[in-house]
Amino acid sequence: MTDVRVTHLGGPTTLIEVGGWRLLTDPTFDPAGRRYDFGWGTSSRKLTDPARTPGELPPIDAVLLTHDHHGDNLDGAGRALLPSAGTVVTTTAGARRLGGTTRGLAPWAVTRLEAPGRPTIEVTATPARHGPPLSRPIVGAVVGFALRWAGQRHGIVWITGDTVLYGGLRRVPERFPVSVMLLHLGGVRFPVTGPLRYTMTARKGVELCRLVRARTVVPVHYEGWAHFRQDRDAVDGAFAAAPDEVRGSLRRLPIGAPATVTV
């Protein structure tokens, strides 16, 4: 049995601690108030401060960055943190932009985190589509991450990344049993593009959970920004109406408070 400690720091940002490793997802640490331009006439304002500052974090062994080109997944303070992390893993396009030793992964590509005295963590990039069909040339590439190491009893840890529900996402549970899923939600949309969604709604998240059958589902990326259109109440309502096995998998983490889950 392997215990993982997960701390939701706000937005998509989580600290995952297991076997001596400290992994940080999508670092966003700017204070509230700034407006960020996402391109093509879209923008958003950050509404809440992060639960911790980078200086309050322990040393980070690896950053798992689903994409580097949107400020709600990598902001200024998060970008400044990257050089101090042991490893940064992101999209192939993101690795070209960030340079240095950043590891770029296409969907289904694999890299490994290795260190003496720690379990080797196999990191597989999983498919993601950050918008409607044919939107990738506009919104850019995104990946999720499947984390696997020896001793997992129930399956992987899966970080979905910012994505809508589509065929590529449905292939993940066909390849891996999933124990813990960090589920990016928010139902993102922008006035300039009307009803189009750029991340899953809570209802679509429940649909994915029915396919995945994860033991533990941790919703992230649903609060703290103006372009997130579905907040905690929407997430709670969708899961309350879900089948028993899905409803029972929901694990809401208070922002900034570590919680232990078993994989």
Short mmCIF file of C-alpha atoms in Angstrom, two decimals:
data_model
loop_
_atom_site.label_atom_id
_atom_site.label_comp_id
_atom_site.label_asym_id
_atom_site.label_seq_id
_atom_site.Cartn_x
_atom_site.Cartn_y
_atom_site.Cartn_z
CA MET A 1 0.00 0.00 0.00
CA THR A 2 1.35 3.43 -0.95
CA ASP A 3 0.19 6.65 0.62
CA VAL A 4 0.40 9.89 -1.32
CA ARG A 5 0.08 13.30 0.25
CA VAL A 6 -1.71 15.83 -1.95
CA THR A 7 -2.02 19.54 -1.21
CA HIS A 8 -4.27 21.66 -3.44
CA LEU A 9 -2.68 25.12 -3.51
CA GLY A 10 -5.33 26.78 -5.69
CA GLY A 11 -6.42 26.70 -9.33
CA PRO A 12 -4.64 23.76 -11.02
CA THR A 13 -1.66 23.83 -8.65
CA THR A 14 -1.07 20.81 -6.42
CA LEU A 15 1.86 19.47 -4.43
CA ILE A 16 2.16 15.68 -4.64
CA GLU A 17 4.48 14.00 -2.14
CA VAL A 18 5.32 10.30 -2.36
CA GLY A 19 8.35 8.16 -1.54
CA GLY A 20 10.57 11.16 -0.87
CA TRP A 21 9.53 12.90 -4.10
CA ARG A 22 7.94 16.34 -4.19
CA LEU A 23 6.10 16.99 -7.44
CA LEU A 24 4.38 20.27 -8.27
CA THR A 25 1.71 20.62 -10.94
CA ASP A 26 1.03 23.79 -12.99
CA PRO A 27 2.66 26.37 -10.68
CA THR A 28 0.57 29.52 -10.22
CA PHE A 29 1.69 31.76 -7.37
CA ASP A 30 0.97 35.34 -8.44
CA PRO A 31 -1.21 37.36 -6.06
CA ALA A 32 -4.80 38.10 -6.99
CA GLY A 33 -5.75 41.07 -9.15
CA ARG A 34 -3.78 40.77 -12.37
CA ARG A 35 -5.43 40.25 -15.76
CA TYR A 36 -3.81 37.74 -18.14
CA ASP A 37 -4.08 37.71 -21.92
CA PHE A 38 -4.66 34.23 -23.35
CA GLY A 39 -4.63 35.33 -26.99
CA TRP A 40 -7.28 35.58 -29.73
CA GLY A 41 -9.25 38.14 -27.72
CA THR A 42 -9.49 36.04 -24.55
CA SER A 43 -8.31 37.05 -21.09
CA SER A 44 -9.07 36.54 -17.44
CA ARG A 45 -8.41 38.04 -14.02
CA LYS A 46 -7.01 36.11 -11.08
CA LEU A 47 -9.42 36.44 -8.15
CA THR A 48 -7.73 34.73 -5.19
CA ASP A 49 -4.26 34.52 -3.73
CA PRO A 50 -2.37 31.20 -3.67
CA ALA A 51 -2.50 29.19 -0.46
CA ARG A 52 1.30 29.35 -0.21
CA THR A 53 4.09 31.37 -1.74
CA PRO A 54 6.98 29.60 -3.49
CA GLY A 55 9.18 30.44 -0.51
CA GLU A 56 6.85 28.49 1.75
CA LEU A 57 7.19 25.30 -0.29
CA PRO A 58 9.72 22.53 0.32
CA PRO A 59 12.34 21.95 -2.41
CA ILE A 60 10.60 20.73 -5.57
CA ASP A 61 12.02 17.69 -7.36
CA ALA A 62 9.90 17.99 -10.51
CA VAL A 63 7.29 20.28 -12.04
CA LEU A 64 4.60 18.61 -14.13
CA LEU A 65 3.43 21.40 -16.40
CA THR A 66 0.41 20.56 -18.52
CA HIS A 67 1.08 23.62 -20.67
CA ASP A 68 3.20 26.74 -20.37
CA HIS A 69 1.34 29.29 -22.48
CA HIS A 70 -1.67 30.20 -20.30
CA GLY A 71 -1.27 32.31 -17.17
CA ASP A 72 -3.75 30.25 -15.16
CA ASN A 73 -1.40 27.26 -15.45
CA LEU A 74 1.97 29.02 -15.37
CA ASP A 75 2.07 32.61 -14.15
CA GLY A 76 5.00 34.91 -13.47
CA ALA A 77 5.84 33.61 -10.01
CA GLY A 78 5.41 30.04 -11.20
CA ARG A 79 7.75 30.65 -14.10
CA ALA A 80 10.35 32.10 -11.73
CA LEU A 81 10.19 28.89 -9.69
CA LEU A 82 11.04 26.58 -12.60
CA PRO A 83 14.86 26.96 -12.52
CA SER A 84 14.94 25.76 -8.91
CA ALA A 85 13.03 22.56 -9.68
CA GLY A 86 15.06 19.45 -10.36
CA THR A 87 13.10 18.56 -13.50
CA VAL A 88 10.40 20.22 -15.59
CA VAL A 89 8.17 18.03 -17.80
CA THR A 90 5.73 19.59 -20.26
CA THR A 91 4.56 19.49 -23.90
CA THR A 92 7.08 19.29 -26.72
CA ALA A 93 6.17 22.82 -27.81
CA GLY A 94 6.48 24.05 -24.24
CA ALA A 95 9.92 22.47 -23.87
CA ARG A 96 11.08 24.38 -26.95
CA ARG A 97 9.81 27.63 -25.50
CA LEU A 98 11.21 27.06 -22.01
CA GLY A 99 14.51 25.64 -23.19
CA GLY A 100 17.25 24.37 -20.92
CA THR A 101 16.77 20.85 -19.60
CA THR A 102 12.98 20.90 -19.84
CA ARG A 103 11.64 17.52 -20.97
CA GLY A 104 9.01 17.70 -23.68
CA LEU A 105 6.55 14.85 -24.12
CA ALA A 106 4.06 14.14 -26.88
CA PRO A 107 0.93 12.20 -25.88
CA TRP A 108 1.80 8.64 -24.76
CA ALA A 109 5.53 9.42 -24.56
CA VAL A 110 7.26 8.39 -21.34
CA THR A 111 10.01 9.78 -19.14
CA ARG A 112 11.26 8.65 -15.75
CA LEU A 113 12.09 10.42 -12.53
CA GLU A 114 14.97 8.59 -10.86
CA ALA A 115 17.00 9.27 -7.70
CA PRO A 116 18.94 7.09 -5.23
CA GLY A 117 16.79 5.78 -2.41
CA ARG A 118 13.51 6.73 -4.04
CA PRO A 119 11.08 4.78 -6.19
CA THR A 120 11.41 5.44 -9.92
CA ILE A 121 8.34 7.30 -11.15
CA GLU A 122 7.28 6.62 -14.73
CA VAL A 123 5.61 9.71 -16.19
CA THR A 124 3.42 9.16 -19.26
CA ALA A 125 1.98 12.16 -21.09
CA THR A 126 -1.73 11.62 -21.67
CA PRO A 127 -3.86 13.19 -24.43
CA ALA A 128 -5.71 16.44 -23.79
CA ARG A 129 -7.64 18.86 -25.99
CA HIS A 130 -8.07 22.33 -24.54
CA GLY A 131 -11.19 23.23 -26.48
CA PRO A 132 -13.68 22.18 -29.17
CA PRO A 133 -12.75 20.11 -32.25
CA LEU A 134 -10.11 21.71 -34.48
CA SER A 135 -9.15 24.23 -31.78
CA ARG A 136 -5.64 22.93 -31.08
CA PRO A 137 -3.88 25.26 -33.59
CA ILE A 138 -5.47 28.19 -31.76
CA VAL A 139 -5.37 27.15 -28.10
CA GLY A 140 -2.10 25.21 -28.27
CA ALA A 141 -0.95 21.81 -27.06
CA VAL A 142 -1.77 20.45 -23.62
CA VAL A 143 -1.00 17.12 -21.97
CA GLY A 144 -2.00 15.35 -18.80
CA PHE A 145 0.24 13.04 -16.79
CA ALA A 146 -0.09 9.43 -15.66
CA LEU A 147 2.25 8.61 -12.75
CA ARG A 148 3.24 5.02 -12.09
CA TRP A 149 5.69 3.50 -9.61
CA ALA A 150 6.30 0.14 -7.95
CA GLY A 151 3.97 -0.70 -5.09
CA GLN A 152 0.79 0.89 -6.40
CA ARG A 153 -2.04 -1.46 -5.49
CA HIS A 154 -5.00 0.14 -7.21
CA GLY A 155 -3.57 2.02 -10.16
CA ILE A 156 -1.90 5.20 -11.28
CA VAL A 157 -2.19 8.83 -10.27
CA TRP A 158 -3.64 10.73 -13.23
CA ILE A 159 -3.56 14.49 -13.72
CA THR A 160 -6.01 15.19 -16.55
CA GLY A 161 -4.73 18.64 -17.51
CA ASP A 162 -6.97 21.32 -18.99
CA THR A 163 -9.15 19.43 -21.44
CA VAL A 164 -12.65 18.77 -22.66
CA LEU A 165 -14.03 15.24 -22.70
CA TYR A 166 -13.18 13.63 -26.05
CA GLY A 167 -11.94 10.34 -27.49
CA GLY A 168 -8.29 10.81 -26.55
CA LEU A 169 -9.21 11.20 -22.90
CA ARG A 170 -11.32 8.05 -22.94
CA ARG A 171 -8.28 6.00 -23.98
CA VAL A 172 -6.47 6.64 -20.71
CA PRO A 173 -8.51 4.21 -18.58
CA GLU A 174 -8.18 1.66 -21.40
CA ARG A 175 -4.41 1.74 -20.86
CA PHE A 176 -4.14 2.23 -17.11
CA PRO A 177 -6.18 1.42 -14.03
CA VAL A 178 -6.59 4.74 -12.23
CA SER A 179 -6.49 5.02 -8.46
CA VAL A 180 -6.31 8.79 -7.93
CA MET A 181 -7.45 11.36 -10.49
CA LEU A 182 -6.76 15.09 -10.29
CA LEU A 183 -9.68 16.29 -12.39
CA HIS A 184 -9.37 19.70 -14.06
CA LEU A 185 -12.82 21.25 -14.29
CA GLY A 186 -14.15 24.83 -14.37
CA GLY A 187 -16.27 24.74 -17.55
CA VAL A 188 -14.04 27.47 -18.99
CA ARG A 189 -15.52 29.76 -21.62
CA PHE A 190 -15.02 33.34 -22.84
CA PRO A 191 -17.47 36.01 -24.05
CA VAL A 192 -15.71 36.32 -27.41
CA THR A 193 -16.32 32.63 -28.24
CA GLY A 194 -19.81 32.33 -26.81
CA PRO A 195 -20.90 28.87 -25.59
CA LEU A 196 -17.69 27.05 -26.55
CA ARG A 197 -16.04 25.27 -23.60
CA TYR A 198 -12.30 24.88 -23.05
CA THR A 199 -12.32 22.59 -20.02
CA MET A 200 -14.76 20.03 -18.70
CA THR A 201 -17.96 21.03 -17.00
CA ALA A 202 -18.81 19.21 -13.79
CA ARG A 203 -21.31 17.06 -15.68
CA LYS A 204 -18.67 16.01 -18.19
CA GLY A 205 -16.31 15.35 -15.31
CA VAL A 206 -18.83 12.96 -13.81
CA GLU A 207 -19.16 11.24 -17.18
CA LEU A 208 -15.39 10.73 -17.28
CA CYS A 209 -15.42 9.43 -13.72
CA ARG A 210 -17.98 6.80 -14.70
CA LEU A 211 -15.54 5.54 -17.33
CA VAL A 212 -12.41 5.74 -15.20
CA ARG A 213 -13.76 4.29 -11.94
CA ALA A 214 -10.98 5.90 -9.91
CA ARG A 215 -10.96 5.22 -6.18
CA THR A 216 -10.32 8.89 -5.41
CA VAL A 217 -11.22 11.96 -7.50
CA VAL A 218 -9.78 15.33 -6.50
CA PRO A 219 -11.32 18.27 -8.41
CA VAL A 220 -8.97 21.16 -9.22
CA HIS A 221 -8.99 24.12 -11.64
CA TYR A 222 -12.48 25.32 -10.74
CA GLU A 223 -11.88 28.34 -8.46
CA GLY A 224 -9.82 31.49 -8.28
CA TRP A 225 -10.20 32.85 -11.84
CA ALA A 226 -12.91 34.83 -13.62
CA HIS A 227 -13.04 32.51 -16.65
CA PHE A 228 -13.90 29.48 -14.52
CA ARG A 229 -17.66 29.32 -15.01
CA GLN A 230 -18.48 26.45 -12.66
CA ASP A 231 -17.48 26.76 -9.03
CA ARG A 232 -17.56 24.46 -6.03
CA ASP A 233 -21.36 24.44 -5.85
CA ALA A 234 -21.61 23.23 -9.46
CA VAL A 235 -19.06 20.49 -8.81
CA ASP A 236 -20.80 19.37 -5.64
CA GLY A 237 -24.19 19.38 -7.35
CA ALA A 238 -23.03 17.26 -10.28
CA PHE A 239 -21.38 14.67 -8.04
CA ALA A 240 -24.36 14.59 -5.67
CA ALA A 241 -26.53 13.49 -8.61
CA ALA A 242 -23.97 10.92 -9.83
CA PRO A 243 -24.11 7.14 -9.32
CA ASP A 244 -23.02 5.91 -5.90
CA GLU A 245 -19.56 4.76 -6.98
CA VAL A 246 -18.79 8.15 -8.54
CA ARG A 247 -20.28 10.15 -5.69
CA GLY A 248 -18.24 8.13 -3.20
CA SER A 249 -14.98 8.77 -5.03
CA LEU A 250 -15.10 12.56 -4.64
CA ARG A 251 -12.45 13.91 -2.28
CA ARG A 252 -12.58 17.66 -1.89
CA LEU A 253 -9.37 19.09 -0.48
CA PRO A 254 -9.52 22.37 1.44
CA ILE A 255 -7.16 24.79 -0.31
CA GLY A 256 -3.72 24.60 1.30
CA ALA A 257 -4.45 21.65 3.58
CA PRO A 258 -2.52 18.42 2.85
CA ALA A 259 -4.49 15.18 2.64
CA THR A 260 -3.32 11.58 2.42
CA VAL A 261 -4.77 9.24 -0.22
CA THR A 262 -3.95 5.61 -0.95
CA VAL A 263 -3.02 4.33 -4.42
#
